PDB file of C-alpha atoms in Angstrom:
ATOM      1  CA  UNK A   1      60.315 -21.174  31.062  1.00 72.00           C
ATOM      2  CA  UNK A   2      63.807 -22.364  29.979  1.00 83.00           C
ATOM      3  CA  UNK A   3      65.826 -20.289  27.503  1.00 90.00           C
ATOM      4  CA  UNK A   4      67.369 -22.379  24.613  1.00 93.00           C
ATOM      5  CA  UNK A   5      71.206 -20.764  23.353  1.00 93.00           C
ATOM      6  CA  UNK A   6      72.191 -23.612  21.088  1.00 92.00           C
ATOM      7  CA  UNK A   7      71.563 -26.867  20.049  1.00 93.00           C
ATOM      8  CA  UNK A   8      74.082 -29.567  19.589  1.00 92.00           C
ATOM      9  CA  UNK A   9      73.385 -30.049  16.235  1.00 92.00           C
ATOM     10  CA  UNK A  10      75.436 -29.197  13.184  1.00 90.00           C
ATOM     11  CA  UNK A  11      74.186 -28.391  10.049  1.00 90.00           C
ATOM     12  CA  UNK A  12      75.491 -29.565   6.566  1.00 88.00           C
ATOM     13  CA  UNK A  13      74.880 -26.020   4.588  1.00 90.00           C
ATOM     14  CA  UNK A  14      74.414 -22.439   5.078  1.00 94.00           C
ATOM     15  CA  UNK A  15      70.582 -21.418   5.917  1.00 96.00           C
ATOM     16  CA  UNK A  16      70.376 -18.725   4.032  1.00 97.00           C
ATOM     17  CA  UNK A  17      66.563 -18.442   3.994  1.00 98.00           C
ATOM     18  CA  UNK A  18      66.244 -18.737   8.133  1.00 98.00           C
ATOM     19  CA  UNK A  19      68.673 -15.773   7.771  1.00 98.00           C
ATOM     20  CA  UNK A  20      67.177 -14.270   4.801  1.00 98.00           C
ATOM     21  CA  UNK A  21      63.734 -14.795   7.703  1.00 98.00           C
ATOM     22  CA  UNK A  22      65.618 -13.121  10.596  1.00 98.00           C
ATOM     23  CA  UNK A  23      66.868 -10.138   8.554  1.00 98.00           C
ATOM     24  CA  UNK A  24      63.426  -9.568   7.287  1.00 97.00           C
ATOM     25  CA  UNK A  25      61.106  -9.682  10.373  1.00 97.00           C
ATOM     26  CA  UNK A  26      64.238  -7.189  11.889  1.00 96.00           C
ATOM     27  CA  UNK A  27      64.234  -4.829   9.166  1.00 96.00           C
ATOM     28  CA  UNK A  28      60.019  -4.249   9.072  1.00 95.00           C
ATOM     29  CA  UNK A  29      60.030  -4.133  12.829  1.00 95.00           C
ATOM     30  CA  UNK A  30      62.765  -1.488  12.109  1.00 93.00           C
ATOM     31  CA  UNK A  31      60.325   0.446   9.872  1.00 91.00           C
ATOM     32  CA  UNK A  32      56.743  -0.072  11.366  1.00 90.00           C
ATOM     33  CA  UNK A  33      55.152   2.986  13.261  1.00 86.00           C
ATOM     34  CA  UNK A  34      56.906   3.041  16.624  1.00 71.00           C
ATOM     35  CA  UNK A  35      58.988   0.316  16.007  1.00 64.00           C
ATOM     36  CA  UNK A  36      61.908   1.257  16.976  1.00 56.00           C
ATOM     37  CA  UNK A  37      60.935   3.324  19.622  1.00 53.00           C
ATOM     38  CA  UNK A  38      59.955   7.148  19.844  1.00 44.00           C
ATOM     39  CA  UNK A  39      62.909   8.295  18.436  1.00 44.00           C
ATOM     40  CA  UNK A  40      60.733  10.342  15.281  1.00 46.00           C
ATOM     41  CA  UNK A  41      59.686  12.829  17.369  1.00 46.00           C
ATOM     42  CA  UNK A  42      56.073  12.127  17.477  1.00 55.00           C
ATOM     43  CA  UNK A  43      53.532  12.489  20.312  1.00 65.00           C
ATOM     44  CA  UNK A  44      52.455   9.436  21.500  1.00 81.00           C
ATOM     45  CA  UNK A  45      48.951   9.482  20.152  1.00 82.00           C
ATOM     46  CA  UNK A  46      50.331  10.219  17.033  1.00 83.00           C
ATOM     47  CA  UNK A  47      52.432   7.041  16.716  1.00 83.00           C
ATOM     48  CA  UNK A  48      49.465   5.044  18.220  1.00 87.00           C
ATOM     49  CA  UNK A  49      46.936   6.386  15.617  1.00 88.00           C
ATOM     50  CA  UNK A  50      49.780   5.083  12.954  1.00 87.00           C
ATOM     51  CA  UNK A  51      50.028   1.880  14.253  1.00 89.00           C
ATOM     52  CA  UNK A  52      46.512   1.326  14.656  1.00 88.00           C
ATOM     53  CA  UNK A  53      45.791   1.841  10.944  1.00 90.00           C
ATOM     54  CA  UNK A  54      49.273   0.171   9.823  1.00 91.00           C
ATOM     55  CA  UNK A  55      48.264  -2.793  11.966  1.00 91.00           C
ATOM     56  CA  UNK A  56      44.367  -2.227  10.078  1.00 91.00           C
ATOM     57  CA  UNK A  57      45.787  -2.426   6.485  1.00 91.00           C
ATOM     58  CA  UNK A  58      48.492  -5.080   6.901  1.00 94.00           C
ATOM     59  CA  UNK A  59      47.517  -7.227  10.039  1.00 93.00           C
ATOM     60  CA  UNK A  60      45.954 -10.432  10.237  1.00 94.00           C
ATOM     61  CA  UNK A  61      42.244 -10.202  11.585  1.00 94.00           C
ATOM     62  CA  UNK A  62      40.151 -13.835  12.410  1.00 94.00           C
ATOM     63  CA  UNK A  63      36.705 -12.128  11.518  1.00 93.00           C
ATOM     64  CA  UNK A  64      38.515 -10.860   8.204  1.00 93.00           C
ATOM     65  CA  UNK A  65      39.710 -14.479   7.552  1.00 95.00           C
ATOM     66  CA  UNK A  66      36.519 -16.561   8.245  1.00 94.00           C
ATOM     67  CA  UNK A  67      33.878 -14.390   7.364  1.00 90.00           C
ATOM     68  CA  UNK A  68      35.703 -11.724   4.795  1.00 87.00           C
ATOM     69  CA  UNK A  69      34.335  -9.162   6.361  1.00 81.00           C
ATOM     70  CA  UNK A  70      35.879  -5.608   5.841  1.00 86.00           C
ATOM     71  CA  UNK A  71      35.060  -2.589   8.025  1.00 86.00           C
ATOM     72  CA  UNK A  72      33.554   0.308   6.473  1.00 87.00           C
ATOM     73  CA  UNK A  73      35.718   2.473   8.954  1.00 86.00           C
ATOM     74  CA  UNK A  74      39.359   2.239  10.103  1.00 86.00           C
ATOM     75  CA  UNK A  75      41.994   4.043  11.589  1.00 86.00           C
ATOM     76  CA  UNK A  76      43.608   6.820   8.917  1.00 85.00           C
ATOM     77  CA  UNK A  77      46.762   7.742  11.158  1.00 80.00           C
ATOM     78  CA  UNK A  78      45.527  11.006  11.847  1.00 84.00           C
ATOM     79  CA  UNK A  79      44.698  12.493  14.979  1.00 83.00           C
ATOM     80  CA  UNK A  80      41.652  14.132  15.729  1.00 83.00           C
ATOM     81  CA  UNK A  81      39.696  16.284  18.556  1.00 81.00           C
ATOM     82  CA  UNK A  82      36.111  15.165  19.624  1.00 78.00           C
ATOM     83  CA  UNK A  83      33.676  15.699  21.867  1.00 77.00           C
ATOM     84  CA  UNK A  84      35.930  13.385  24.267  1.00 75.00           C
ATOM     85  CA  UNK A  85      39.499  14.606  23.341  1.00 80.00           C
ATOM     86  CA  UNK A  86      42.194  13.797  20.776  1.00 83.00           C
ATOM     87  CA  UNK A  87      42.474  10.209  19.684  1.00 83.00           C
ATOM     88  CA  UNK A  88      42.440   9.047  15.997  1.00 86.00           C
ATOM     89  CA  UNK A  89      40.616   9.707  13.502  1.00 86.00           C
ATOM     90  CA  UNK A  90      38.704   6.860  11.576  1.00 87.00           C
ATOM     91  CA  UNK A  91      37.239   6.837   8.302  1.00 88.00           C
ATOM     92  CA  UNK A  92      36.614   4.721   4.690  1.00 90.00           C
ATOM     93  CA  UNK A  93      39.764   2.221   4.044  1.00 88.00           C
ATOM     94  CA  UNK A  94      41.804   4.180   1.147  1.00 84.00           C
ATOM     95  CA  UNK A  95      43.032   0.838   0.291  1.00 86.00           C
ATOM     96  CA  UNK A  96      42.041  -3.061  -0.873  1.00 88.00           C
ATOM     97  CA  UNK A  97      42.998  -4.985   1.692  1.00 91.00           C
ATOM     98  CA  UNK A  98      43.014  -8.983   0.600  1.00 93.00           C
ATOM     99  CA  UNK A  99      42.809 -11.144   4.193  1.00 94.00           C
ATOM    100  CA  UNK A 100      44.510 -14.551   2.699  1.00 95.00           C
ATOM    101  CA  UNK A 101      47.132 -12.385   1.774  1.00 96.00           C
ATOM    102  CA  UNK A 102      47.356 -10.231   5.370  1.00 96.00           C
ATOM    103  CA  UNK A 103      48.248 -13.997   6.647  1.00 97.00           C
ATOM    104  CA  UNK A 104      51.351 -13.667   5.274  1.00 97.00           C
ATOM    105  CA  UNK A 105      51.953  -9.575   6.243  1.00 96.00           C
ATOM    106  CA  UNK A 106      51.502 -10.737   9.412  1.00 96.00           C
ATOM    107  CA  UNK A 107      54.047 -13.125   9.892  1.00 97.00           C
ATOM    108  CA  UNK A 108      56.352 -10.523   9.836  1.00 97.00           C
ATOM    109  CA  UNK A 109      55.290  -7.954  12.483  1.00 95.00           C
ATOM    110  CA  UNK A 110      56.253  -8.021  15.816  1.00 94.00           C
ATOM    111  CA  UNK A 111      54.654  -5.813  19.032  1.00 87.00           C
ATOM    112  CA  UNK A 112      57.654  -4.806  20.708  1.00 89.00           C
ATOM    113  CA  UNK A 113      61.509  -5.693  21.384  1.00 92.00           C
ATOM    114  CA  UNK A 114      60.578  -8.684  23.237  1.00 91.00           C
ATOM    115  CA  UNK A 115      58.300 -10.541  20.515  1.00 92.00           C
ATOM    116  CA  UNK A 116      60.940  -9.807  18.364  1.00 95.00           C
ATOM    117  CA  UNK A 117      63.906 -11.298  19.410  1.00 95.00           C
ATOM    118  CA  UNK A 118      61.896 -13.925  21.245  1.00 93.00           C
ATOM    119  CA  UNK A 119      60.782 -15.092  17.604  1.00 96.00           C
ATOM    120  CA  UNK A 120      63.885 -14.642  16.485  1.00 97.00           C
ATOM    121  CA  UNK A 121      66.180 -16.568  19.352  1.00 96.00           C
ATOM    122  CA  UNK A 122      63.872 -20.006  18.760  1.00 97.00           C
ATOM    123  CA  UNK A 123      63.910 -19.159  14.217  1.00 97.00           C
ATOM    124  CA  UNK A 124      67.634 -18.939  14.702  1.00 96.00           C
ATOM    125  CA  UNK A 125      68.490 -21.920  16.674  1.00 96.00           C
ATOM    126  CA  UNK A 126      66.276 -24.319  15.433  1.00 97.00           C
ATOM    127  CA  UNK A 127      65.689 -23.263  11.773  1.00 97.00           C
ATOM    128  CA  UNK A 128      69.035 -23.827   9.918  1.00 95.00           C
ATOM    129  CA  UNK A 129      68.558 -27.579  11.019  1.00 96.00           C
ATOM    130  CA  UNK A 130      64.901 -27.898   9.562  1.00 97.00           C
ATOM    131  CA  UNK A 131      65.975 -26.279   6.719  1.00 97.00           C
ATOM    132  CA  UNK A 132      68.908 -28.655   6.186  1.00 94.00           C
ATOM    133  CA  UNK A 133      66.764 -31.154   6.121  1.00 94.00           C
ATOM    134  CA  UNK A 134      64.012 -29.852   4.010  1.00 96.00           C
ATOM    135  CA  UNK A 135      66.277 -27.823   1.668  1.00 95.00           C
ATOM    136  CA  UNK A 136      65.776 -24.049   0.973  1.00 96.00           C
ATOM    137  CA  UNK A 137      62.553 -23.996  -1.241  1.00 97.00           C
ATOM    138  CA  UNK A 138      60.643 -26.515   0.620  1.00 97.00           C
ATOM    139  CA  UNK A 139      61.600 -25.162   3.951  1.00 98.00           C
ATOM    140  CA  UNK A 140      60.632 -21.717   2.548  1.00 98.00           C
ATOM    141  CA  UNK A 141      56.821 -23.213   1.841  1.00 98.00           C
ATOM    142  CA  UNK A 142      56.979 -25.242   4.955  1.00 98.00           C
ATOM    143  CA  UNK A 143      57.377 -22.005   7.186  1.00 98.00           C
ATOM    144  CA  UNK A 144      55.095 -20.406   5.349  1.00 98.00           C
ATOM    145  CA  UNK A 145      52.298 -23.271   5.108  1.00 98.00           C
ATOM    146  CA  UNK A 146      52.714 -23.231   9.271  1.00 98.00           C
ATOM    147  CA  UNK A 147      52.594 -19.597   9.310  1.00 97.00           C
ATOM    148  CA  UNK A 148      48.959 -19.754   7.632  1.00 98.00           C
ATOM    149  CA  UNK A 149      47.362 -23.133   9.731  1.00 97.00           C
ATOM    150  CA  UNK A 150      48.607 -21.483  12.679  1.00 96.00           C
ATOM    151  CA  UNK A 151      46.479 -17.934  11.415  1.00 96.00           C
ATOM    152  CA  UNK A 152      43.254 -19.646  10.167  1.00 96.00           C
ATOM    153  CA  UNK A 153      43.202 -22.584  13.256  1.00 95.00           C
ATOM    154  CA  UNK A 154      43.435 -19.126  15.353  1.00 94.00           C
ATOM    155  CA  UNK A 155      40.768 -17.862  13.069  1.00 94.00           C
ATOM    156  CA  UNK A 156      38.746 -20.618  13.604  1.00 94.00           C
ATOM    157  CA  UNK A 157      38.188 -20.786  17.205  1.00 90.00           C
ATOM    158  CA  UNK A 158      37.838 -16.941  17.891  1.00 90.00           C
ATOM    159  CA  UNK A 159      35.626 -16.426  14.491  1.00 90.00           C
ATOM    160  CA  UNK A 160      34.089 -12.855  15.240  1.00 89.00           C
ATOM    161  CA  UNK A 161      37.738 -11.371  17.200  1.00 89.00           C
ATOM    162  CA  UNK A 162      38.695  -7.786  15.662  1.00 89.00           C
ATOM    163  CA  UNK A 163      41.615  -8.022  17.040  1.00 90.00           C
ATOM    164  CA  UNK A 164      45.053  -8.013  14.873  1.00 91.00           C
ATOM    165  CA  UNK A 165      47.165 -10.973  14.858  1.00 93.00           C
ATOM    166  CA  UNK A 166      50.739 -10.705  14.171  1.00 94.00           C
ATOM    167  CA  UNK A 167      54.164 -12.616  14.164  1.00 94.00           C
ATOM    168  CA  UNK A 168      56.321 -14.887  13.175  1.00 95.00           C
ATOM    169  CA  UNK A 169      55.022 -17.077  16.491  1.00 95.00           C
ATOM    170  CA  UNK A 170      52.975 -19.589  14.322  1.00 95.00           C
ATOM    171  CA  UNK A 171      55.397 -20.370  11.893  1.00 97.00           C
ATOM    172  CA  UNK A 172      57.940 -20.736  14.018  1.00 98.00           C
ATOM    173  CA  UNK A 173      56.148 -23.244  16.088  1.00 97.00           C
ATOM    174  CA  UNK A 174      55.954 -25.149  13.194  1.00 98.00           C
ATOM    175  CA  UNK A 175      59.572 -25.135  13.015  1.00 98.00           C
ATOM    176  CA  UNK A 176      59.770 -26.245  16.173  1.00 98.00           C
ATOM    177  CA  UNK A 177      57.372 -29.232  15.911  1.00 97.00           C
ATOM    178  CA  UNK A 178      59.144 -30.571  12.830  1.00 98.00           C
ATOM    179  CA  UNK A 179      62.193 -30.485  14.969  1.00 98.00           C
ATOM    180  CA  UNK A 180      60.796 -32.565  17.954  1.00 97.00           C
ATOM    181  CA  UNK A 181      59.620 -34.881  15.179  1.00 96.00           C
ATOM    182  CA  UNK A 182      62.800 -35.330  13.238  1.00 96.00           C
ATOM    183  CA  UNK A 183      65.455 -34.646  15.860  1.00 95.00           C
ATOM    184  CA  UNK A 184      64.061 -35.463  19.576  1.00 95.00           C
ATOM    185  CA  UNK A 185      67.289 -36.687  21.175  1.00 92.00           C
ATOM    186  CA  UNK A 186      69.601 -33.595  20.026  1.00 93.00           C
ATOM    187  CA  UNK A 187      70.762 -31.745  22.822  1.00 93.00           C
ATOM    188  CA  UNK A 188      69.975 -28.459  23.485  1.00 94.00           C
ATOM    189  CA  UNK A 189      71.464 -25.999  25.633  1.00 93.00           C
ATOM    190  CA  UNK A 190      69.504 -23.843  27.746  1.00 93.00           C
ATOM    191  CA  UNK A 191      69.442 -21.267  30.805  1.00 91.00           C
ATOM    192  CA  UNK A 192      66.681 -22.682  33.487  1.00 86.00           C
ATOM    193  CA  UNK A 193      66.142 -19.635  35.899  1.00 82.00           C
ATOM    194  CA  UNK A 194      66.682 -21.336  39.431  1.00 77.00           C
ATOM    195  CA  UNK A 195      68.209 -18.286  41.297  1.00 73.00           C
ATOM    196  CA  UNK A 196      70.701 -17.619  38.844  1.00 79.00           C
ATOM    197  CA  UNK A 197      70.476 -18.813  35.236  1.00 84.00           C
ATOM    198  CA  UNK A 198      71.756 -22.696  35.511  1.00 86.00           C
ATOM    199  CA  UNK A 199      72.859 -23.699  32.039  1.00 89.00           C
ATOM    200  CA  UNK A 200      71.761 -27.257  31.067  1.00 90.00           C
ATOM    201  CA  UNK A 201      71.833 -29.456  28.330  1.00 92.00           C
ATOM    202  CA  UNK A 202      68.721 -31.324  27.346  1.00 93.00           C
ATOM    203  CA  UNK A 203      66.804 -33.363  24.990  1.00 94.00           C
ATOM    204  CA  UNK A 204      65.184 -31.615  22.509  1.00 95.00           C
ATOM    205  CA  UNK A 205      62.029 -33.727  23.420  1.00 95.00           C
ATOM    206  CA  UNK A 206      62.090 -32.419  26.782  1.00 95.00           C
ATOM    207  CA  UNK A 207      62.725 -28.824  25.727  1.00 95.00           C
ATOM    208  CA  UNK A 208      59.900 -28.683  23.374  1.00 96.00           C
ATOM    209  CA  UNK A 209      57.623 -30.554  24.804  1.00 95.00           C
ATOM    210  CA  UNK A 210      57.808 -28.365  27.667  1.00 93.00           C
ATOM    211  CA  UNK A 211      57.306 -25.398  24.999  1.00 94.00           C
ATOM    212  CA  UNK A 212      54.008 -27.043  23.954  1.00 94.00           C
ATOM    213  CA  UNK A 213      52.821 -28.101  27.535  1.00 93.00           C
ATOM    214  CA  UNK A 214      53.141 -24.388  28.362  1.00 90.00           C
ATOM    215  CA  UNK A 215      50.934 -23.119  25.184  1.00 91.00           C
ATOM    216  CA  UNK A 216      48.503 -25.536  26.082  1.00 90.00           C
ATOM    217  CA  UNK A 217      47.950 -24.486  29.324  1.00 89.00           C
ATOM    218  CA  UNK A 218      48.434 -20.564  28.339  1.00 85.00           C
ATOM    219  CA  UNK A 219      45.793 -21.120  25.779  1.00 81.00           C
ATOM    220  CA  UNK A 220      43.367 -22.412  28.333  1.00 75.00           C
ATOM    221  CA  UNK A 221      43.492 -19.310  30.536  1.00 66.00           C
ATOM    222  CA  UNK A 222      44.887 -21.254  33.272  1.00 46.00           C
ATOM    223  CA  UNK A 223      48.729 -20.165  34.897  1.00 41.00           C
ATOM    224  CA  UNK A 224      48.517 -16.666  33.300  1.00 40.00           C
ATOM    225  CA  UNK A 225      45.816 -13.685  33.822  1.00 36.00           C
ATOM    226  CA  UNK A 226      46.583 -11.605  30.258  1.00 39.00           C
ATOM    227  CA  UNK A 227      46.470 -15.044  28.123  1.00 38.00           C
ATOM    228  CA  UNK A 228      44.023 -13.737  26.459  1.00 44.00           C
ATOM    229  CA  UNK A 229      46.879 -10.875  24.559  1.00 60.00           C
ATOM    230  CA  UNK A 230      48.964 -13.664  23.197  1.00 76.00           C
ATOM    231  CA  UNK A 231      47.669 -16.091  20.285  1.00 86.00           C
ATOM    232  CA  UNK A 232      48.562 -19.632  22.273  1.00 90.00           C
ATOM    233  CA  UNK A 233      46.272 -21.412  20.301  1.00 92.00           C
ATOM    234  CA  UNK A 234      48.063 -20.169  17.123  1.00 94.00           C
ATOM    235  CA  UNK A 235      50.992 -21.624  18.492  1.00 95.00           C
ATOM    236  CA  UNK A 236      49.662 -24.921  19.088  1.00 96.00           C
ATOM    237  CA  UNK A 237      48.174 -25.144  15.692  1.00 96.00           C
ATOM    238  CA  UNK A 238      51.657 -23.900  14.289  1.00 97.00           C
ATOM    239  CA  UNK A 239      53.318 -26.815  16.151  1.00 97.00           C
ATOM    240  CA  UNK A 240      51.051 -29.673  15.637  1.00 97.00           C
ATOM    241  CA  UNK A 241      51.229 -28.727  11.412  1.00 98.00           C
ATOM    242  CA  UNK A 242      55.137 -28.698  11.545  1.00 97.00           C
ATOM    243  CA  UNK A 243      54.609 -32.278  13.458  1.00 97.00           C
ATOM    244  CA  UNK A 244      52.529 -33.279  10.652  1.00 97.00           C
ATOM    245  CA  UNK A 245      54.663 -31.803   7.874  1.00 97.00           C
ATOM    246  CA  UNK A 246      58.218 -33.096   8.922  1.00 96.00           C
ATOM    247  CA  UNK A 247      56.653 -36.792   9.566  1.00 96.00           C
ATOM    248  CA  UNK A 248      56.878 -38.441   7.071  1.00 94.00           C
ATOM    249  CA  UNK A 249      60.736 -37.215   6.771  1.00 93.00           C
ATOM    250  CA  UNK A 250      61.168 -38.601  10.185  1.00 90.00           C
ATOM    251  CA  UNK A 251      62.616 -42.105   9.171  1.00 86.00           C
ATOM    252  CA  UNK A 252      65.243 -41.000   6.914  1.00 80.00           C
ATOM    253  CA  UNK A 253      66.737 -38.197   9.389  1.00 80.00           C
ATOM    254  CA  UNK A 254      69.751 -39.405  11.181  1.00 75.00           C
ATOM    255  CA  UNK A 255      69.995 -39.355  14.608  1.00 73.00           C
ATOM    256  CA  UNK A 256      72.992 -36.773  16.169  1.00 69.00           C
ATOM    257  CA  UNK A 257      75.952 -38.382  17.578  1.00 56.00           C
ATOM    258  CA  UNK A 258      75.045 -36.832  21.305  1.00 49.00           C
ATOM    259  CA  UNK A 259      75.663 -39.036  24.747  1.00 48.00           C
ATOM    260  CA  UNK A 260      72.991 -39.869  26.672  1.00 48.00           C
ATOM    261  CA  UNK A 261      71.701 -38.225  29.880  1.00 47.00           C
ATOM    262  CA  UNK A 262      71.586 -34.938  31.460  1.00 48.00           C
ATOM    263  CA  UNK A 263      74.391 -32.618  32.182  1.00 49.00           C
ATOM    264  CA  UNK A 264      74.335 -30.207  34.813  1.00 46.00           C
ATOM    265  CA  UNK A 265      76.914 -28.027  37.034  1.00 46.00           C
ATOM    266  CA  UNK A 266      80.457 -28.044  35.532  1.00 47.00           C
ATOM    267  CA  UNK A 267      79.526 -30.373  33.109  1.00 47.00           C
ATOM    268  CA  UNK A 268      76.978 -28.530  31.588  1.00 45.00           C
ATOM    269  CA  UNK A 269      79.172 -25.609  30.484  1.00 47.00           C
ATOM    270  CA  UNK A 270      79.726 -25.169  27.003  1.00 47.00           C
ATOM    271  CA  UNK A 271      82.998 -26.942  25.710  1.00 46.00           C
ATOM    272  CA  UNK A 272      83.351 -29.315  28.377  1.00 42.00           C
TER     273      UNK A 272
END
């Protein structure tokens, strides 16, 4: 998959909420259980069993959101010794968990390093432009109306799953659908791993539409044996919304002053 860097695309005003986005996911990956690493000291299976029932409480579960169904016993951090070992202890939910509202929780954990600043890389360079063009309050509700069509179309396919879903993923492929929509020919600079990282600059079309081509097939199962640990179809839903969302904005965006055709070699490098 090609990395994007930066897009050719100036924007007219500070965005303060992608930012304000960015700082936020950072700062509760910063502060989940064993989010920044095992640098608290505790055992392994302790930080697991506090994940697990952070992840319970504040996580994003499909059977939660289609059929409101609550377990009667979850995780309580604790760790435990039982006829088959330690692991963690379970018991009644000390807490009243509300699943529309774990939607929006969700968006803002991450499962390692990786999802993180993954996330982060695409929020960063394609964000400020979407919102410049939506503003901050509507691009505030327009990441967070992808956000939840990305968690309920995910919800809607894998009804009875227990399994938490988190990050900023959906969202952000909404983000990046309203960009292909409203600013396909912007160029985009990229590292394509041929060897060595060859930096390019391409279309935004081609870029993106690679992006989706890959969640599609992801989400089918086919080119990857562990698709099943990563929420393509959430993606795809995410994506398709933004597309939907940024539409009808898509006659009155203007189009970037950027040549035509591809650059590659010494022409590619930034500056030139």
């Amino acid at each position: 998959m090609v990395i994007p860097v930066h897009d050719v695309n100036p924007a007219r005003r500070t965005p303060w909420v992608t930012y304000a986005l960015i700082a936020a996911n950072v700062l509760v990956f910063l502060t989940m259980p064993g989010g920044a690493g095992a640098a608290t000291g505790e055992s392994h299976l302790a930080q697991l069993c506090h994940l697990h029932a952070f992840l319970d409480h504040y996580a994003a579960v499909p059977q939660e959101l289609i059929h409101h169904q609550l377990p009667r016993l979850v995780p309580t951090g604790d760790v435990g010794i039982g006829a088959g070992g330690p692991g963690c202890v379970v018991g009644p939910p000390g807490y009243d968990k509300s699943p529309p509202l774990s939607v929006l929780t969700a968006m803002f954990l991450h499962g390692g390093w990786l999802h993180l600043l993954g996330n982060m890389l695409f929020l960063l360079i394609f964000g400020n432009n979407i919102e410049d063009r939506l503003g901050h309050v509507r691009f505030t509700l327009f990441y967070v109306a992808c956000g939840y069509a990305a968690s309920y179309g995910f919800a809607l396919v894998n009804a009875d799953s227990t399994d938490p879903l988190i990050g900023a993923s959906g969202a952000i492929a909404g983000v990046l659908g309203a960009y292909l929509v409203l600013f396909p020919k912007v160029r985009v600079w990229v590292l394509v791993p041929f060897l060595v990282f060859l930096p390019l600059r391409l279309p935004a079309w081609l870029v993106l539409g690679f992006w989706f081509v890959l969640q599609a097939v992801y989400s089918s199962g086919e080119g990857l044996t562990e698709a099943g640990t990563v929420a393509y179809a959430a993606h795809i839903v995410g994506f398709l919304a933004g597309m939907l969302l940024a539409w009808p904005l898509r006659a009155g965006t203007p189009p970037p002053p950027e040549p035509r055709g591809l650059l590659w070699g010494r022409r590619a490098r930034p500056g030139q």
